[in-house]
Coordinates of C-alpha atoms and ligand atoms in Angstrom, one line a residue:
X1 CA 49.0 21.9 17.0
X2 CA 51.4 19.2 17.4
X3 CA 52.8 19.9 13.6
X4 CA 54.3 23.2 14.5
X5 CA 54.7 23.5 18.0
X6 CA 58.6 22.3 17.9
X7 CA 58.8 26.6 15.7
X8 CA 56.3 28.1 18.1
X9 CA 58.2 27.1 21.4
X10 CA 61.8 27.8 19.6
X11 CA 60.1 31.5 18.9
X12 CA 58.5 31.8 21.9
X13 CA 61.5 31.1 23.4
X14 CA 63.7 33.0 21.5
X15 CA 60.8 36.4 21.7
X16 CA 60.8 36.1 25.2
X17 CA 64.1 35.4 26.4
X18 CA 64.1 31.9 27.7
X19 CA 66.4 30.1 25.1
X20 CA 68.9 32.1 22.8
X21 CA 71.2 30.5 20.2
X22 CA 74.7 30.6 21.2
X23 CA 77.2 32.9 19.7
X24 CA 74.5 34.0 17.3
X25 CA 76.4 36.8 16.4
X26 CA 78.9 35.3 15.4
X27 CA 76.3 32.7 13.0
X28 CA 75.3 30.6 16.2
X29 CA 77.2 27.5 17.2
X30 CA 76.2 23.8 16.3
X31 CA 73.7 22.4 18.7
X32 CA 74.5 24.9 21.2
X33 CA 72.1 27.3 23.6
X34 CA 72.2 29.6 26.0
X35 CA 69.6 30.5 28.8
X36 CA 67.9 33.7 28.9
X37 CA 66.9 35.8 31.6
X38 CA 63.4 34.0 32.4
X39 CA 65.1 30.7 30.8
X40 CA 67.6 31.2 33.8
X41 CA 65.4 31.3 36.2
X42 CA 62.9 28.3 35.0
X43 CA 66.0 25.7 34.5
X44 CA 67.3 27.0 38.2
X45 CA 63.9 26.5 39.9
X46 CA 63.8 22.7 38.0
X47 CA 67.9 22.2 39.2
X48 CA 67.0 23.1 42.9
X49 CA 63.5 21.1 43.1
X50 CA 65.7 18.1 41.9
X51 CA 67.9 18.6 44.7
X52 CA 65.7 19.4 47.1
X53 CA 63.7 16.3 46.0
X54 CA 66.3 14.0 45.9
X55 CA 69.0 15.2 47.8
X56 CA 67.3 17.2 50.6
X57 CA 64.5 15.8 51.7
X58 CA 66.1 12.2 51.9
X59 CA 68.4 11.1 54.8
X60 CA 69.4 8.1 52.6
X61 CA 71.1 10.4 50.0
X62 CA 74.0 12.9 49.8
X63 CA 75.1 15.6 47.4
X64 CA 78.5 16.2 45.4
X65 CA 79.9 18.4 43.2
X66 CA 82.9 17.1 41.4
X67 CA 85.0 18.4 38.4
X68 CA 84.4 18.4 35.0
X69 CA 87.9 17.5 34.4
X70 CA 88.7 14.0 36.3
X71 CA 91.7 11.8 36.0
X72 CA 92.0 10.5 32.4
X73 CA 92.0 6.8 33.7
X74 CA 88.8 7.3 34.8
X75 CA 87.1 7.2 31.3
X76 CA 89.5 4.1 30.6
X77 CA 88.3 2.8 33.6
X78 CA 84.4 3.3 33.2
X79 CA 84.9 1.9 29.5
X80 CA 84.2 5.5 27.5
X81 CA 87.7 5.6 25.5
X82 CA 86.8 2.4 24.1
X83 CA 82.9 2.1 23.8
X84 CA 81.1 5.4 23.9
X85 CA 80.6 5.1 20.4
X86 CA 77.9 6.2 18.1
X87 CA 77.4 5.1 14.4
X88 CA 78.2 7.9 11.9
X89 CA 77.4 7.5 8.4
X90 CA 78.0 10.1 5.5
X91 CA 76.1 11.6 2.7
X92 CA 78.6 10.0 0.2
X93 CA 78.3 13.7 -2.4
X94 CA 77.8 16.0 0.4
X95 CA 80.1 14.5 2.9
X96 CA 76.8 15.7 5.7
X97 CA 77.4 13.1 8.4
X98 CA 74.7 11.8 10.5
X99 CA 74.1 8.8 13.4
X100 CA 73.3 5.8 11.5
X101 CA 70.2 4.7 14.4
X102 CA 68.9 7.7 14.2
X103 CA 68.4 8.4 10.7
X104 CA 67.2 4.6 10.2
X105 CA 64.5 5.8 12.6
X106 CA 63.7 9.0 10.7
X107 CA 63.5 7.0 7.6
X108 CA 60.7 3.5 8.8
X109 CA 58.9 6.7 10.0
X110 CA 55.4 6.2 8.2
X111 CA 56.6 3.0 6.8
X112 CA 54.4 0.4 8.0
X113 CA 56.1 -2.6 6.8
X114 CA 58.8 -1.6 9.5
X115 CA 56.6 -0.5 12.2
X116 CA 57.6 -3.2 14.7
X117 CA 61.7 -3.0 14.1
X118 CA 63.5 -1.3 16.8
X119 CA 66.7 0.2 15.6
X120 CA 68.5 0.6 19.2
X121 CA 68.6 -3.4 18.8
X122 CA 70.7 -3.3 15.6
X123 CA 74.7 -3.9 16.1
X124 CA 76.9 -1.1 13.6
X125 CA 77.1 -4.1 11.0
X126 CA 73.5 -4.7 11.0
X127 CA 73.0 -0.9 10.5
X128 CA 75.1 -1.1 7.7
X129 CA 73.2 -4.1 6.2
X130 CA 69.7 -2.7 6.7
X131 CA 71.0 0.5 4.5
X132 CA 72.6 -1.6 1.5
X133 CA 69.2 -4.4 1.7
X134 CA 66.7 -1.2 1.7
X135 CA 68.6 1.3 -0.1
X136 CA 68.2 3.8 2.5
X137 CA 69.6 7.3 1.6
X138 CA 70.5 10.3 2.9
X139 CA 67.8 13.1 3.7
X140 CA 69.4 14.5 0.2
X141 CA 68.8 11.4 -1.4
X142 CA 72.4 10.7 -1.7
X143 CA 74.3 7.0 -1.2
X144 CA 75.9 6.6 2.1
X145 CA 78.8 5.6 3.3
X146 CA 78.9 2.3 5.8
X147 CA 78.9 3.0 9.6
X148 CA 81.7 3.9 11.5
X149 CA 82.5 4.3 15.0
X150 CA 82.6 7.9 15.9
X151 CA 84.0 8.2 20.0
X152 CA 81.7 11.0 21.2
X153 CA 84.2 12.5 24.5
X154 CA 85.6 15.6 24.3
X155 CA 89.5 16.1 24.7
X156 CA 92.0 18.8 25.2
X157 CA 95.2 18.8 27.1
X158 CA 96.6 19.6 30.2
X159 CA 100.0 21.7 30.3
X160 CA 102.1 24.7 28.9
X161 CA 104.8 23.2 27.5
X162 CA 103.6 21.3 24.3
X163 CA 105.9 18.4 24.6
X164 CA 104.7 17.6 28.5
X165 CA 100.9 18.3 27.9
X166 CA 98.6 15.4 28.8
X167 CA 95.6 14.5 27.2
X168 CA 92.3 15.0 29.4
X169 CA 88.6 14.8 28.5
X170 CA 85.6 16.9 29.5
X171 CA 83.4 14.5 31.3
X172 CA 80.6 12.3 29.6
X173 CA 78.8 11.8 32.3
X174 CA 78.5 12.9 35.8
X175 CA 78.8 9.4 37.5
X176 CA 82.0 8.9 37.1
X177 CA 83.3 11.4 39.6
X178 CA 80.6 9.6 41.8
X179 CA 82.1 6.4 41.5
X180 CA 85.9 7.7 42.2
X181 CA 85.0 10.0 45.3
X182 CA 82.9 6.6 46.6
X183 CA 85.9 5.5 49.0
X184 CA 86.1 9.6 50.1
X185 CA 81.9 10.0 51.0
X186 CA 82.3 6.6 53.1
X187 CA 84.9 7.9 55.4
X188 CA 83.5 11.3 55.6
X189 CA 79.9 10.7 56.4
X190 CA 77.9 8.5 58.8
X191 CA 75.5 7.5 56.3
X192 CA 74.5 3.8 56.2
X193 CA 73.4 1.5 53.3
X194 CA 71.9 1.5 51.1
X195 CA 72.7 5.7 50.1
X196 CA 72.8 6.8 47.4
X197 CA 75.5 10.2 45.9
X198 CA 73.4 13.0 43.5
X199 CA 75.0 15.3 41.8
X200 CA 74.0 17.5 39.1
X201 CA 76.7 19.4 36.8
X202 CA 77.9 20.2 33.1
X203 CA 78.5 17.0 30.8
X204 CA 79.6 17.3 27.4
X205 CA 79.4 14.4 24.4
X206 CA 80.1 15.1 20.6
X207 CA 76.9 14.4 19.1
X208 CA 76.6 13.8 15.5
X209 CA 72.7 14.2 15.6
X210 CA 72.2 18.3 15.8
X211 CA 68.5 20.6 15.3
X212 CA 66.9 18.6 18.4
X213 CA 66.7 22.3 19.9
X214 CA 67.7 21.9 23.6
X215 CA 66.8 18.2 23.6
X216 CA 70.4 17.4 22.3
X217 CA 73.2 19.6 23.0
X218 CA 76.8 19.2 23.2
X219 CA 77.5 20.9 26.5
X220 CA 74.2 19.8 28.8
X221 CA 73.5 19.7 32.5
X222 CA 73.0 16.0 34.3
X223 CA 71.4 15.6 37.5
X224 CA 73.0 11.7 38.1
X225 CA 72.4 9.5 41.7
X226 CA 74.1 6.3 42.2
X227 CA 72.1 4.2 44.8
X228 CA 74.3 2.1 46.7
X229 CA 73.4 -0.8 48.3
X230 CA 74.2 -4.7 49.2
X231 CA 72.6 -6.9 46.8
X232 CA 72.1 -9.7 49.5
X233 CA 70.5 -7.5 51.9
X234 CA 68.6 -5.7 49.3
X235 CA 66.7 -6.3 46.5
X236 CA 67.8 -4.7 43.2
X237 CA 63.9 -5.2 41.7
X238 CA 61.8 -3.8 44.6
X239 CA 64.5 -0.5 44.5
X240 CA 64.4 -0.7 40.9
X241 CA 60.4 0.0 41.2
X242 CA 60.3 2.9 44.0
X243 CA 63.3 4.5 42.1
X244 CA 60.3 4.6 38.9
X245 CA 58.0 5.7 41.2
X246 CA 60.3 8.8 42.7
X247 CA 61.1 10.1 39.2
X248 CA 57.2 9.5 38.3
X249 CA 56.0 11.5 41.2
X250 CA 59.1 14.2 40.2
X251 CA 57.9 14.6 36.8
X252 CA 53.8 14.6 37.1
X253 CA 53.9 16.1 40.9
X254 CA 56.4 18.5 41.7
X255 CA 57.2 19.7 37.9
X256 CA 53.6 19.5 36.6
X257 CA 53.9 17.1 33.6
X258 CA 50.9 15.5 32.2
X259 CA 50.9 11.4 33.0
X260 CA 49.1 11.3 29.4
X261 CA 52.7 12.5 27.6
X262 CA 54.8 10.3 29.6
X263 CA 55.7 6.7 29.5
X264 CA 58.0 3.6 30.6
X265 CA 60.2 1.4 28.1
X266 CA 62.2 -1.8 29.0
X267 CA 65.5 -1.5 27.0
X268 CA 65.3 -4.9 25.3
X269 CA 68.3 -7.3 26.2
X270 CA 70.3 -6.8 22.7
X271 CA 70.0 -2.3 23.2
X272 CA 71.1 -3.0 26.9
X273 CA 74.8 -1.5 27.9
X274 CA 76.8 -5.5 28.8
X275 CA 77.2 -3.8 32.4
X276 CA 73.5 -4.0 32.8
X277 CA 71.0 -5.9 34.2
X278 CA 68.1 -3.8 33.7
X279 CA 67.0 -0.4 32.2
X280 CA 64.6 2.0 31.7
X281 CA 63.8 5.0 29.6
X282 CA 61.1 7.1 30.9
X283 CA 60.0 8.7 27.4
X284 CA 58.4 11.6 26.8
X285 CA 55.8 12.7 23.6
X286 CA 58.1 15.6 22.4
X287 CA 57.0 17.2 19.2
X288 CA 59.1 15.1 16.9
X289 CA 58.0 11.6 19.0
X290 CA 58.2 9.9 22.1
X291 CA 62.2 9.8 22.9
X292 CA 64.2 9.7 26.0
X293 CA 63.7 11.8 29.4
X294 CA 65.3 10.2 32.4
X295 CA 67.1 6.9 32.1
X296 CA 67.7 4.0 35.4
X297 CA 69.6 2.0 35.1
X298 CA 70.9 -1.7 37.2
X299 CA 75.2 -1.2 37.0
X300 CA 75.8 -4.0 39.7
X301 CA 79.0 -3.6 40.9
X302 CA 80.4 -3.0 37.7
X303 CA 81.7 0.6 37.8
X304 CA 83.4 -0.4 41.6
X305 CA 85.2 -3.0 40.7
X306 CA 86.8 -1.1 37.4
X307 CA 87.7 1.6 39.3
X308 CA 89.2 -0.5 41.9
X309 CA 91.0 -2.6 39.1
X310 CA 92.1 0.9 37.1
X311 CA 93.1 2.7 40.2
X312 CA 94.7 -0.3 43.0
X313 CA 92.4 1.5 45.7
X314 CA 89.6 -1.2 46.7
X315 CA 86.5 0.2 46.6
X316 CA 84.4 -2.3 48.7
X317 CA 82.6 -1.3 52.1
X318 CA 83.2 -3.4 55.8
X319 CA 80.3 -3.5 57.8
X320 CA 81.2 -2.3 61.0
X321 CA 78.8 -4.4 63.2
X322 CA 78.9 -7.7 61.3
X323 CA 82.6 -7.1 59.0
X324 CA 81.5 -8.4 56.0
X325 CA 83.1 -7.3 53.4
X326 CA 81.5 -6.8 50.0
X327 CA 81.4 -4.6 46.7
X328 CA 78.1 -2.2 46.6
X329 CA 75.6 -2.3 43.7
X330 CA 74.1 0.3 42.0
X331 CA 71.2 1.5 40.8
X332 CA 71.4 5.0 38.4
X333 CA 68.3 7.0 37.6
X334 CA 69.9 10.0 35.2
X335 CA 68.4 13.3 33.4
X336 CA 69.4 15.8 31.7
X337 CA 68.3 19.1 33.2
X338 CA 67.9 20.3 30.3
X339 CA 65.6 18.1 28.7
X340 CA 63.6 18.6 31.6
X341 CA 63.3 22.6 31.1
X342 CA 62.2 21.3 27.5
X343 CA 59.6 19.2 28.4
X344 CA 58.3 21.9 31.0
X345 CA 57.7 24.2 28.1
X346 CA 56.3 21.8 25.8
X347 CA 53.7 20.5 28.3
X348 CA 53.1 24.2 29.2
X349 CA 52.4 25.5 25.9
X350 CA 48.8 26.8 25.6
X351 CA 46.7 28.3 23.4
X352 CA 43.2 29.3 23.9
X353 CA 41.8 31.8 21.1
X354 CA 44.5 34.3 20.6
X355 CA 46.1 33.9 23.7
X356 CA 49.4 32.3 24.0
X357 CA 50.4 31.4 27.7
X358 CA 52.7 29.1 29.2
X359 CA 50.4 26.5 31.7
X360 CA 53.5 26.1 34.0
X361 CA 53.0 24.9 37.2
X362 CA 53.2 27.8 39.6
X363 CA 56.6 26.6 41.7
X364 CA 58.4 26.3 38.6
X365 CA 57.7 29.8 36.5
X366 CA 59.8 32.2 36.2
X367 CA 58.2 34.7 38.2
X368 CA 55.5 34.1 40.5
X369 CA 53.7 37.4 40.5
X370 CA 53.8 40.4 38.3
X371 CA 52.7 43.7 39.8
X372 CA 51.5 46.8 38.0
X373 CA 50.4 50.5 38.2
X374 CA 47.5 51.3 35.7
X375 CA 49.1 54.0 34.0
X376 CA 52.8 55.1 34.5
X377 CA 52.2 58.7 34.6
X378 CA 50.6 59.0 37.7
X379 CA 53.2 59.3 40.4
X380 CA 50.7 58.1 43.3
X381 CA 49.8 55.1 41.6
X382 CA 53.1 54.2 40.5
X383 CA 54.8 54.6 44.2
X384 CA 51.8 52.3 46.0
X385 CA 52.6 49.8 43.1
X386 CA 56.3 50.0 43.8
X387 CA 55.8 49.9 47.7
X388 CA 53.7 46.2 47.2
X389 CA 56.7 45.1 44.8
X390 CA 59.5 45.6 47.6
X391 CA 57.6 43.6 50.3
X392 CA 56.4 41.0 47.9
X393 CA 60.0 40.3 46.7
X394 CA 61.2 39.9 49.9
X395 CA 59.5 36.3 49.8
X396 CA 58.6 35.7 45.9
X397 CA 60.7 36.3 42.4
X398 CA 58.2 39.4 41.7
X399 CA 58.7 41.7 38.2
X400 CA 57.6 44.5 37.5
X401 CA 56.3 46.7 34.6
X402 CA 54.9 49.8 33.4
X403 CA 55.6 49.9 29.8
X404 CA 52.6 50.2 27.5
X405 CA 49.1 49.0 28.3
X406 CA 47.5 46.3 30.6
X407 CA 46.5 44.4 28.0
X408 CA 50.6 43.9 26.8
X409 CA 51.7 43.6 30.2
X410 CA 49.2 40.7 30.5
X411 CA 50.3 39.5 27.0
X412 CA 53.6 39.4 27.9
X413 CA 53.5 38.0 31.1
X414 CA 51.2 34.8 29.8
X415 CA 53.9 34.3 27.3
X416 CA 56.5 33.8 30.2
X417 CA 54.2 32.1 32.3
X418 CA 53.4 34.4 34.9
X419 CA 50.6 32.7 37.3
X420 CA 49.5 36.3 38.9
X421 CA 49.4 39.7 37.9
X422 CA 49.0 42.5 40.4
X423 CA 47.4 45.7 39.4
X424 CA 47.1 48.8 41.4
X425 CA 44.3 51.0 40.2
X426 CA 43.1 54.7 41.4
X427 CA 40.5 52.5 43.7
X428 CA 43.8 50.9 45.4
X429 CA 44.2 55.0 46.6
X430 CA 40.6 54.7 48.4
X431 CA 40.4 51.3 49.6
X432 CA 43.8 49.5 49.6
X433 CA 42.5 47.0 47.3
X434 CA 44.1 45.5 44.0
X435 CA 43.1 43.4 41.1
X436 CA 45.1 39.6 41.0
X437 CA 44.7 38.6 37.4
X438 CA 45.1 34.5 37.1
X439 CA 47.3 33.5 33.7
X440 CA 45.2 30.1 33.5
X441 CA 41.3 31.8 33.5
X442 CA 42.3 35.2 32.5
X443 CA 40.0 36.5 35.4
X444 CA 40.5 38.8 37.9
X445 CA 39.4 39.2 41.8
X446 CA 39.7 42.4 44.1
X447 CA 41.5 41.8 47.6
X448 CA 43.1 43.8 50.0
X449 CA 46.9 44.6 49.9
X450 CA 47.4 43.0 53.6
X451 CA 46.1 39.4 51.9
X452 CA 48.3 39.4 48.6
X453 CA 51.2 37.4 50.4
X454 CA 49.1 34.6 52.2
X455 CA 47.2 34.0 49.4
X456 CA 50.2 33.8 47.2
X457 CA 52.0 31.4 49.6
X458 CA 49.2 29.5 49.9
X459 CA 48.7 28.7 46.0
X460 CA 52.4 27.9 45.9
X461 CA 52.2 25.7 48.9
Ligands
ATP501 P1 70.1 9.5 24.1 O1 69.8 8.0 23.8 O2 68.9 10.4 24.0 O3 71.3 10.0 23.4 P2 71.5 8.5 26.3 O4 70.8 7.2 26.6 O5 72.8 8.5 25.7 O6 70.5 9.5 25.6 P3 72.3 8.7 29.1 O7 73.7 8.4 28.8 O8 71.5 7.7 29.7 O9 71.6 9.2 27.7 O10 72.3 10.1 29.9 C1 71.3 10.3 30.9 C2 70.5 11.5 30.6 O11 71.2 12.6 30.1 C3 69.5 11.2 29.4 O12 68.3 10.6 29.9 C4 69.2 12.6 28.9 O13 68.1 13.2 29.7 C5 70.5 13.4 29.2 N1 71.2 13.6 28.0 C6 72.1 12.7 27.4 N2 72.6 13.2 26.3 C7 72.2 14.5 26.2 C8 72.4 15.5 25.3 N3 73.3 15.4 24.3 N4 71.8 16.7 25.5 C9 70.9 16.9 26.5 N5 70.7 15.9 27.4 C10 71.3 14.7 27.3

């Protein structure tokens, strides 16, 4: 199923409205998508368990919500204008330009002789050597060009007057405006170290990789924390390991992954970012290979002291019982929203005989219940069913539907990942019972109206 389940989830996800391409119309625009109306809902129930999770439910952690726009220094500051880099490479006769690593990956694919070579450990002149010593090609089977440095931010200006405009970029990351409103959350909360600042929002990087569906995107959502602590009070290695286990526990518990499809990898000294003493990718088995999910990383006090260097402001913390003074570390576990909503779907994706449905995990479907009359002609049936809609949405995201026949309305609703579907039938008139259909068996029960909503809650509990 593996082979073409990357086209059956696109479809699916086109057919029923989760992911759309963007400006199709208008021929669709390069690695770009748009959410649908159930694909809204999913990425918003995975963007408010994160923050629930993380943010919420911790007292050690506050939110933030800062702009996409910062301060051009910033990126100076966090080292993006001058290292956030990628290797580009170009089909010398078509001029097609792709990332060097990444299409040295594609091409030891199935070649055993390089099954043990890691490409993130090669430097841009090393990429450029392996090409020329194995006379890699393009997917065309065109010569390339030698690797260049391609700067992946995103810039536009500031200003009406084109002589006094000022060049800005549209954030890379979402960290950064952690880092710079650092000295601002201090003197405005009470929170003690170590804490840690979450804050999920828009980030936007020119990739030259595109097709990746929603895995790689130009414009993408990051939910970021920055864990602040002193490193001689605290140690780096035993927060390094419950951070693993939080984003562990995120993924298998409260988003319903399968612990068979994940796993940990140890950047290796040579991949590692210089500010770095330790990182992590927790990968995922996508349909095109086990590739990045959530990041965490060790920063030290590397992104402090820059700022405080870029800006004159010092960015270190007194402690008000004992006065030391010091310059927090951090520790950074970051994900893309958005390749979580992927890896939902992919994990989800089901088929048993002819049935297509979506396995999701009940607190993160779209909608939670589906409720139908039998037939839409019959004006008694079709008012009970509406009068169990209204109460049930006053607690659940409930839909309704009386087009075609029960069968479709099933169909439809597996396909979206409906866990229950509500049917009112001419023996709901006599004895204010209904059928509840279950998406994962296909099998209904009878029960009375008056139990639908504590039997609901309690499943979703
Ligand atoms: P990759 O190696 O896949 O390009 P990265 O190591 O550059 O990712 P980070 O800078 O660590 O990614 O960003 C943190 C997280 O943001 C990633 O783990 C990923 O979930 C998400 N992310 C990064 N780039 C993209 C993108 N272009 N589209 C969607 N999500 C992304």
């Amino acid at each position: 199923m593996k082979d073409n389940l990357m086209e059956k989830i696109v479809s699916l996800c086109k057919r029923r409205g989760f992911v759309f391409p963007t400006s199709e119309i208008y021929g669709g625009l390069i690695s770009s998508y748009d959410y649908g109306p159930v694909g809204a809902a999913l990425i918003r129930n995975i963007r408010n368990l994160w923050w629930k999770e993380f943010i919420e439910r911790r007292d050690d952690m506050v939110g933030l919500d800062s702009q996409i726009i910062l301060h051009p220094r910033t990126w100076e500051a966090s080292g993006h204008v001058a290292n956030f880099n990628e290797p580009m490479i170009e089909d010398k006769k078509t001029n097609k330009r792709y990332r060097a690593d990444h299409l040295i990956e594609n091409w030891i694919k199935d070649k055993e002789q390089f099954a043990d070579l890691v490409v993130e450990n090669f430097t841009f002149e090393e990429m450029g050597k392996f090409i020329i010593d194995n006379k890699v090609k393009s997917p065309e089977g065109n010569d390339l060009s030698s690797p260049k440095k391609f700067n992946q931010l995103f810039n536009t200006s500031i200003g009406v007057i084109e002589d006094a405009k000022f060049e800005v970029y549209l954030r890379g990351e979402t960290a950064q405006g952690i880092f710079s409103d650092f000295k601002n959350i201090l003197d405005s909360t009470r929170i003690k170290f170590p804490f840690g600042v979450g804050q999920i929002g828009k980030s936007f990087r020119n990739e030259i990789t595109t097709g990746q569906f929603v895995f790689r995107t130009l414009e993408f959502e990051q939910a970021e924390i920055e864990y602040f602590f002193d490193p001689e009070v605290s140690d780096w290695e035993k927060l390094m390991d419950e951070w693993k286990l939080q984003m562990i526990s995120f993924v298998t518990k409260v988003l319903g992954i399968k612990n068979e499809n994940l796993r940990w990898r140890r950047h290796t000294d040579k991949e590692r970012s210089h500010y770095s003493k330790d990182t992590y990718d927790l990968d995922y088995n996508y349909p095109f290979g086990w590739k990045e999910l959530w990041g965490i990383a060790y920063r030290t006090d590397y992104d402090l002291k820059q700022h405080a260097q870029f800006s004159g402001v010092e960015l270190n913390y007194r402690d008000p019982i004992t006065n030391k003074v010091f310059i927090p570390h951090v520790i950074e576990p970051a994900v893309g929203i958005n390749r979580l909503f992927f890896i939902t779907l992919c994990d989800a994706y089901t088929e048993e005989g002819d049935r297509i449905f979506l396995k999701f995990n009940p607190k993160i479907a779209p909608y939670k219940v589906a409720v139908f009359p039998l037939v839409a002609n019959k004006p008694e049936l079709v008012s009970k069913a509406r009068r169990i809609y209204e109460d049930l949405k006053e607690k659940l995201v409930v839909t309704w539907d009386d087009r075609g026949n029960i069968g479709k309305r099933y169909y439809s609703q597996d396909e979206i990942g409906t866990p229950w579907c509500v049917t009112v039938d001419y023996q709901t008139l006599e004895d204010e019972t209904v059928t509840v259909r279950d998406r994962d068996t296909a099998t209904q029960i009878r029960m009375p109206i008056s139990d639908l909503d504590s039997y609901f809650q309690n499943k979703l509990k």
